[in-house]
Short mmCIF file of N, CA and C in Angstrom, two decimals:
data_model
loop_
_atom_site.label_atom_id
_atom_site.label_comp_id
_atom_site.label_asym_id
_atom_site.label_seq_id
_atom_site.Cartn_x
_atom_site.Cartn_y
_atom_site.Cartn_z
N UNK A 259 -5.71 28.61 20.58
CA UNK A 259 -5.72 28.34 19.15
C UNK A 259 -4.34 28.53 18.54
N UNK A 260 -4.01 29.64 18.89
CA UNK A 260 -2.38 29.84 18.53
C UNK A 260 -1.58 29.02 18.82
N UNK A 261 -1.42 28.44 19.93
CA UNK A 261 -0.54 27.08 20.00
C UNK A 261 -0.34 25.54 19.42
N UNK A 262 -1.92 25.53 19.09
CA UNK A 262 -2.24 24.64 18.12
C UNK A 262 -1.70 24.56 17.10
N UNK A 263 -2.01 26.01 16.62
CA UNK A 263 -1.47 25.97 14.79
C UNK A 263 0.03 25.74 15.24
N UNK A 264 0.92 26.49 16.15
CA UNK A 264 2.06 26.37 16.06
C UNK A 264 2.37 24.67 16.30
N UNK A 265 1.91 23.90 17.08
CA UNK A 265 1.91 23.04 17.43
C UNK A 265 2.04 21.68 16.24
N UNK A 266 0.96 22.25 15.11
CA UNK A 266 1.04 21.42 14.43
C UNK A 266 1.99 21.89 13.20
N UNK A 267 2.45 22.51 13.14
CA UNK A 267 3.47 23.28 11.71
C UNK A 267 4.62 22.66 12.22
N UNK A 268 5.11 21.82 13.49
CA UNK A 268 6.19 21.02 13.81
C UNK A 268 5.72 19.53 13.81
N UNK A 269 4.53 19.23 13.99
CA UNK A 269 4.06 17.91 14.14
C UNK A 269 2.79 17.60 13.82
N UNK A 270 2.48 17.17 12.61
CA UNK A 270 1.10 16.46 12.15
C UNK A 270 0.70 15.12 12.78
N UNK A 271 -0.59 15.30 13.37
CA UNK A 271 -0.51 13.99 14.06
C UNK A 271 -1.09 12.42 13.12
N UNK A 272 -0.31 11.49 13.49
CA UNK A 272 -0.57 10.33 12.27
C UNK A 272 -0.98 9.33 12.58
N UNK A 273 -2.20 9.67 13.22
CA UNK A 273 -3.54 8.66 13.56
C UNK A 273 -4.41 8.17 12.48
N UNK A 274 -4.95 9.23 11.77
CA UNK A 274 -5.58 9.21 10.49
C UNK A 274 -5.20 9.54 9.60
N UNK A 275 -5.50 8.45 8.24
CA UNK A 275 -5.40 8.91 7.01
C UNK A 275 -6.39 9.36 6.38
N UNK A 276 -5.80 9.53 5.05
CA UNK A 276 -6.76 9.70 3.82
C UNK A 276 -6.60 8.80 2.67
N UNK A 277 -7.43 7.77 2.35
CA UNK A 277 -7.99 6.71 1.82
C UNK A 277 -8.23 7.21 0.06
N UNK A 278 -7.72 6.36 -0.72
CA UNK A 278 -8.54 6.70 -2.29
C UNK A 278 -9.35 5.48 -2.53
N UNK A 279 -10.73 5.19 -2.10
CA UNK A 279 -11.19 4.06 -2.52
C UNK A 279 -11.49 4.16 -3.95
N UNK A 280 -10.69 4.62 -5.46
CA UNK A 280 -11.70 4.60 -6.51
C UNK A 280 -11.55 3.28 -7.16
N UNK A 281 -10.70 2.26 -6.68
CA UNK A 281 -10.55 1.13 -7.51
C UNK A 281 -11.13 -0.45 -6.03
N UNK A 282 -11.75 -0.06 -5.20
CA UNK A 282 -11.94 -0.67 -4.23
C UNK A 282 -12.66 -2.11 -4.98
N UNK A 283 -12.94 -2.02 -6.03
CA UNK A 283 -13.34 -3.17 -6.64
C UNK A 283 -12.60 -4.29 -6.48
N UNK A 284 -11.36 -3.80 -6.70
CA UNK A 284 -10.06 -4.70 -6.84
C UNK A 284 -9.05 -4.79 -5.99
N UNK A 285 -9.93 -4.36 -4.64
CA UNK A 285 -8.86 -4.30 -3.39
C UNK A 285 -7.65 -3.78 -3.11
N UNK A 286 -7.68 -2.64 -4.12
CA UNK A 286 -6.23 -1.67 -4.68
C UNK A 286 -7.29 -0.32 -3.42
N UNK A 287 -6.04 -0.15 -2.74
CA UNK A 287 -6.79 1.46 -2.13
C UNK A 287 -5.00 2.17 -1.82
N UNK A 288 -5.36 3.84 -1.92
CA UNK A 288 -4.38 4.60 -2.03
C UNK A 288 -4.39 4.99 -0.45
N UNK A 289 -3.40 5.06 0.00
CA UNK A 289 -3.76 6.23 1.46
C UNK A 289 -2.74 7.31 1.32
N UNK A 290 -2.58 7.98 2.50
CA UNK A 290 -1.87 8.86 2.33
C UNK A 290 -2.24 9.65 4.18
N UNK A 291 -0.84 9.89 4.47
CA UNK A 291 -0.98 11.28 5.68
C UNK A 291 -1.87 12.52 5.48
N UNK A 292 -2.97 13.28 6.13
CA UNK A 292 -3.64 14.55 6.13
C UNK A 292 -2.74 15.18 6.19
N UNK A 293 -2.93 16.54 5.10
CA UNK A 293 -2.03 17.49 5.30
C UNK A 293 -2.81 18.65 6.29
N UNK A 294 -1.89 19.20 6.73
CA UNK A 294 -2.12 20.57 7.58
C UNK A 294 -3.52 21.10 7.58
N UNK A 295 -3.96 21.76 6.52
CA UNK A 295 -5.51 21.78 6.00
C UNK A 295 -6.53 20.95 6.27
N UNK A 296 -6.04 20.01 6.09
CA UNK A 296 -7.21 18.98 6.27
C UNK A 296 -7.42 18.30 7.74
N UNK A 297 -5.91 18.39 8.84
CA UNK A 297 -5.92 18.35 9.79
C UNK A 297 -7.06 19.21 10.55
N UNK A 298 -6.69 20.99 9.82
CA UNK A 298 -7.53 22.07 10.82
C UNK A 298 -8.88 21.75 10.91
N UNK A 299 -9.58 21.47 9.48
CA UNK A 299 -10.79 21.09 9.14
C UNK A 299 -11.38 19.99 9.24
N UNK A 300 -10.89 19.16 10.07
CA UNK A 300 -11.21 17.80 10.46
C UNK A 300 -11.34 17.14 9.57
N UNK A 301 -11.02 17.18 8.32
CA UNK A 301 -11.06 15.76 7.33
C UNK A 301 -10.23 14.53 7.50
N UNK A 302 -11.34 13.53 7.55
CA UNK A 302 -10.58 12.09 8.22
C UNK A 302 -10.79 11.65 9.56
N UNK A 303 -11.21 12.55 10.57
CA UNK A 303 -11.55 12.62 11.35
C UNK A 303 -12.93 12.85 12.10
N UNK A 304 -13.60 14.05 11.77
CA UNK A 304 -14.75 14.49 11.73
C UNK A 304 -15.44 14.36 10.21
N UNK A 305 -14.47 14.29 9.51
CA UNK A 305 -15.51 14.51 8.17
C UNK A 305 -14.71 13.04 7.33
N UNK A 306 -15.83 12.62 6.61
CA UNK A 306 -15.58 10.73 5.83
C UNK A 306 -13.99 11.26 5.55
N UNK A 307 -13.23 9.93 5.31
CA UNK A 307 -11.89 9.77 4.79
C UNK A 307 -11.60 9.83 3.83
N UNK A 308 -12.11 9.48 2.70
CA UNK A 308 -12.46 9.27 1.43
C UNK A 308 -12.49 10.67 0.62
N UNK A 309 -11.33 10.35 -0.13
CA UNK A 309 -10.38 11.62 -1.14
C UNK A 309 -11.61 12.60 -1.76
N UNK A 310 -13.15 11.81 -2.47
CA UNK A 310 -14.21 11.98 -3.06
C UNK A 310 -15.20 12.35 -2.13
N UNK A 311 -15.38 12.56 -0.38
CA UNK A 311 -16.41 12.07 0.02
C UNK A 311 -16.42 13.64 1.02
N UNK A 312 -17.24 14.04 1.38
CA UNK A 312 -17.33 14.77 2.62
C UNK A 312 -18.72 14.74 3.22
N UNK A 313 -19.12 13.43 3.53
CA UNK A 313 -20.05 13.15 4.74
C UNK A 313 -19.71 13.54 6.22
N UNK A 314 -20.19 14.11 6.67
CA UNK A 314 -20.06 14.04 8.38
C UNK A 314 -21.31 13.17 9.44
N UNK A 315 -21.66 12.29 8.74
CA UNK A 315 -22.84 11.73 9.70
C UNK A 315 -22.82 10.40 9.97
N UNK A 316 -22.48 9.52 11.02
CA UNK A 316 -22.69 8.23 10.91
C UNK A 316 -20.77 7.56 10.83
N UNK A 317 -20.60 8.41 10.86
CA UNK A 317 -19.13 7.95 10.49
C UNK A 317 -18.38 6.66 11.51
N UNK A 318 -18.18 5.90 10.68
CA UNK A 318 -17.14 4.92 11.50
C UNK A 318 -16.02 4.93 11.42
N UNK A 319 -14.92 4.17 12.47
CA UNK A 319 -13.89 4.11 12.19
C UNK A 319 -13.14 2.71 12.59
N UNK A 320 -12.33 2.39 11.04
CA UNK A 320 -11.89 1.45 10.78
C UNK A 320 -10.05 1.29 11.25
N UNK A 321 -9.71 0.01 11.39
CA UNK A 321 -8.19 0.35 11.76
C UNK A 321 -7.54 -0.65 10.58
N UNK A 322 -6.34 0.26 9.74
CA UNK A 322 -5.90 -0.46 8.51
C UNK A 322 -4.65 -0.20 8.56
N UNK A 323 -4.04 -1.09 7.70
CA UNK A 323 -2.23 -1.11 7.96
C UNK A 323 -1.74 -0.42 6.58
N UNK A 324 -0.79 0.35 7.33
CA UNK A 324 -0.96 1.46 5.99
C UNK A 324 0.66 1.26 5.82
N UNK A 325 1.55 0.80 4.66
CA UNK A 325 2.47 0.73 4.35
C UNK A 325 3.06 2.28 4.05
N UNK A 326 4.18 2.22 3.76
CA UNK A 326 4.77 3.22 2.73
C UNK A 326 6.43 3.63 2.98
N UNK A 327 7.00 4.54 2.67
CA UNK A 327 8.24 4.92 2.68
C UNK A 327 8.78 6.36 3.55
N UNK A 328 9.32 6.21 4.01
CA UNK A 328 10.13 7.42 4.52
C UNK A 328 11.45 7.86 5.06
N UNK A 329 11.92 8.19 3.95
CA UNK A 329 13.25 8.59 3.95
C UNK A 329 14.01 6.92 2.95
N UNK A 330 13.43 6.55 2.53
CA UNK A 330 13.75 5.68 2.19
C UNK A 330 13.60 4.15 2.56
N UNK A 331 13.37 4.50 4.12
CA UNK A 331 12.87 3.16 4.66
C UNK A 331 11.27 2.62 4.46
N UNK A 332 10.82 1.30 4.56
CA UNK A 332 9.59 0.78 4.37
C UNK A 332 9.32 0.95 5.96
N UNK A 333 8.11 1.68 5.71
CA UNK A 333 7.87 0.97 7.56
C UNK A 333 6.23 0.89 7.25
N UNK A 334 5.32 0.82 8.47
CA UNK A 334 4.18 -0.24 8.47
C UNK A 334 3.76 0.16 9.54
N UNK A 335 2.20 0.71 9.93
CA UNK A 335 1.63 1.57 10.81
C UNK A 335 0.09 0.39 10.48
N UNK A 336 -0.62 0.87 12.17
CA UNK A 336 -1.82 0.37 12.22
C UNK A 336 -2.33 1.91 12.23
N UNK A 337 -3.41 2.43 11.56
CA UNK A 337 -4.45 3.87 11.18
C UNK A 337 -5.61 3.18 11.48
N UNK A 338 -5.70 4.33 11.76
CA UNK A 338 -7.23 4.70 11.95
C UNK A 338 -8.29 5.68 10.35
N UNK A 339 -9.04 5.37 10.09
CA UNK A 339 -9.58 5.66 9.01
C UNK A 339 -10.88 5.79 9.35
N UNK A 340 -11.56 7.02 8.90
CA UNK A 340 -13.11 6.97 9.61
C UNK A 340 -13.61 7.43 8.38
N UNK A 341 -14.80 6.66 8.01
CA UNK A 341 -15.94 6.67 6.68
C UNK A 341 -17.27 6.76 6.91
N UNK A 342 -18.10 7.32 5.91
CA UNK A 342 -19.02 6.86 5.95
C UNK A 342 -19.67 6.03 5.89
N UNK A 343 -20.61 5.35 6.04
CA UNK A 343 -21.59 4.14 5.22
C UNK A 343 -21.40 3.38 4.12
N UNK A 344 -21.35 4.46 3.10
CA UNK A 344 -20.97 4.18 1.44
C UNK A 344 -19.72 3.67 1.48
N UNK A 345 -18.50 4.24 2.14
CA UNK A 345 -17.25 4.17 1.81
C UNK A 345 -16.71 3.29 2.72
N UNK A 346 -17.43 3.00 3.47
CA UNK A 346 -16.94 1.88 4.61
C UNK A 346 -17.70 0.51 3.71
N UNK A 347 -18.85 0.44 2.97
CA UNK A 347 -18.89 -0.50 2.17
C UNK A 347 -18.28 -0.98 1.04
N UNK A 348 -17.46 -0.34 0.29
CA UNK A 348 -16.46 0.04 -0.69
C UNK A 348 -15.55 -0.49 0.46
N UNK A 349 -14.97 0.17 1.58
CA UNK A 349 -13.62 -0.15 1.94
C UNK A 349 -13.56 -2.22 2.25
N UNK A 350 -14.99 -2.77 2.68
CA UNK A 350 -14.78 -4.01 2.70
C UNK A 350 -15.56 -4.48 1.77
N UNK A 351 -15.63 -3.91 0.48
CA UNK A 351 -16.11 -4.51 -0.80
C UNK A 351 -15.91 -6.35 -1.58
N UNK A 352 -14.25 -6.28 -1.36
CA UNK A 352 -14.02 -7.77 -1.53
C UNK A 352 -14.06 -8.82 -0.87
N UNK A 353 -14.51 -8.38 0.79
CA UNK A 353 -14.90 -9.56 2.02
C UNK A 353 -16.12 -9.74 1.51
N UNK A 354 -17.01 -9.25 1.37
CA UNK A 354 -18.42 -9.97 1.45
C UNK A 354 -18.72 -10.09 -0.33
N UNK A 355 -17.63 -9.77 -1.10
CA UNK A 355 -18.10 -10.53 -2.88
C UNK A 355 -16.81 -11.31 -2.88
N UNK A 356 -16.48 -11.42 -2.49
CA UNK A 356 -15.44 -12.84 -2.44
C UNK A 356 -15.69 -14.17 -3.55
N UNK A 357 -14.89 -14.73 -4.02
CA UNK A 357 -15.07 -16.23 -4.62
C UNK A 357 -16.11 -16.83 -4.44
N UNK A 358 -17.18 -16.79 -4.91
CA UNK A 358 -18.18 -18.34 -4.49
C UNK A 358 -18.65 -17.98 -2.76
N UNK A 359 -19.09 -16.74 -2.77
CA UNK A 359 -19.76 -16.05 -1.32
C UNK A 359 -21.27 -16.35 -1.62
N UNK A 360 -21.59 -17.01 -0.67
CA UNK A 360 -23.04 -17.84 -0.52
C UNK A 360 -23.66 -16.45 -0.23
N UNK A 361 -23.25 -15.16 -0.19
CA UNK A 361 -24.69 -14.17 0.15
C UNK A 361 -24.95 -13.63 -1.04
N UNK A 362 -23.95 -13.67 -2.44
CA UNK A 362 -24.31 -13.48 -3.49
C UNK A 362 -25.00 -14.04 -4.53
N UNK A 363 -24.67 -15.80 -4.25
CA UNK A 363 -25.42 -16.41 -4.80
C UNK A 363 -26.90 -16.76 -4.29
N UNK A 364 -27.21 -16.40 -3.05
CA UNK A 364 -29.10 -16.60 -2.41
C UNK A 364 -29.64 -15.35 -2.83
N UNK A 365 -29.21 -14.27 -3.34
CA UNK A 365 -29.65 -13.27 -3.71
C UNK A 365 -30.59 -13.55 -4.69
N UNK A 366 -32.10 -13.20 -4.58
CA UNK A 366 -32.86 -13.78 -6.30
C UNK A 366 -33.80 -12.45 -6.19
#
C-alpha cells in the first residue's frame, strides 16, 4: 500500500477522466484529470465518472478524445470514461435526438 501512495504522489495515472455532463443537451461536456483522492477511491473507474454521480453498478466504459492544455501546449488524448446507465445516456444524448431522427418522430 505504501508504495502505491508513494507511487502515485509522482505519477497520476491518465487513463480516466472525470466528465461534467450538466449541459449534455448541447453536446458541451467538461472533463478533466482525477485528482489523487479520487484516484485512491476509485472514482471514474470503479465508481460512475460523472462530477454529480456516484453509481457503482453496471458501469460502462466509453473511449473519448479529451482535448486540453499543458504547459501551454494543445495536445489530444483518447480516455477512457466509465458511467453509468443514466450518464452514459446523457453522454450520447445528441446521437440518437439528432435533426429529423426517425426514432423520435415514431414515438406516439
Amino acid at each position: 500500500y505504501l508504495l502505491i501512495c508513494c507511487h502515485l504522489n509522482f505519477y497520476l495515472p491518465k487513463e480516466y477522466v472525470i466528465i461534467n455532463l450538466s449541459r449534455y443537451k448541447t453536446g458541451q461536456f467538461g472533463m478533466r484529470w482525477r485528482t489523487e483522492d479520487e484516484v485512491l477511491v476509485g472514482k471514474g473507474e470503479h465508481q460512475c465518472g460523472s462530477t454529480k454521480c456516484e453509481k457503482r453498478e453496471k458501469l460502462q466504459t466509453w473511449e473519448v478524445v479529451f482535448k486540453y492544455k499543458e504547459r501551454g501546449r494543445d495536445k489530444s488524448d483518447l480516455v477512457k470514461v466509465r458511467l453509468c446507465p443514466k450518464c452514459s445516456k446523457r453522454l450520447n444524448y445528441r446521437q440518437h435526438h439528432s435533426h429529423g431522427s426517425s426514432s423520435s418522430s415514431s414515438k406516439k
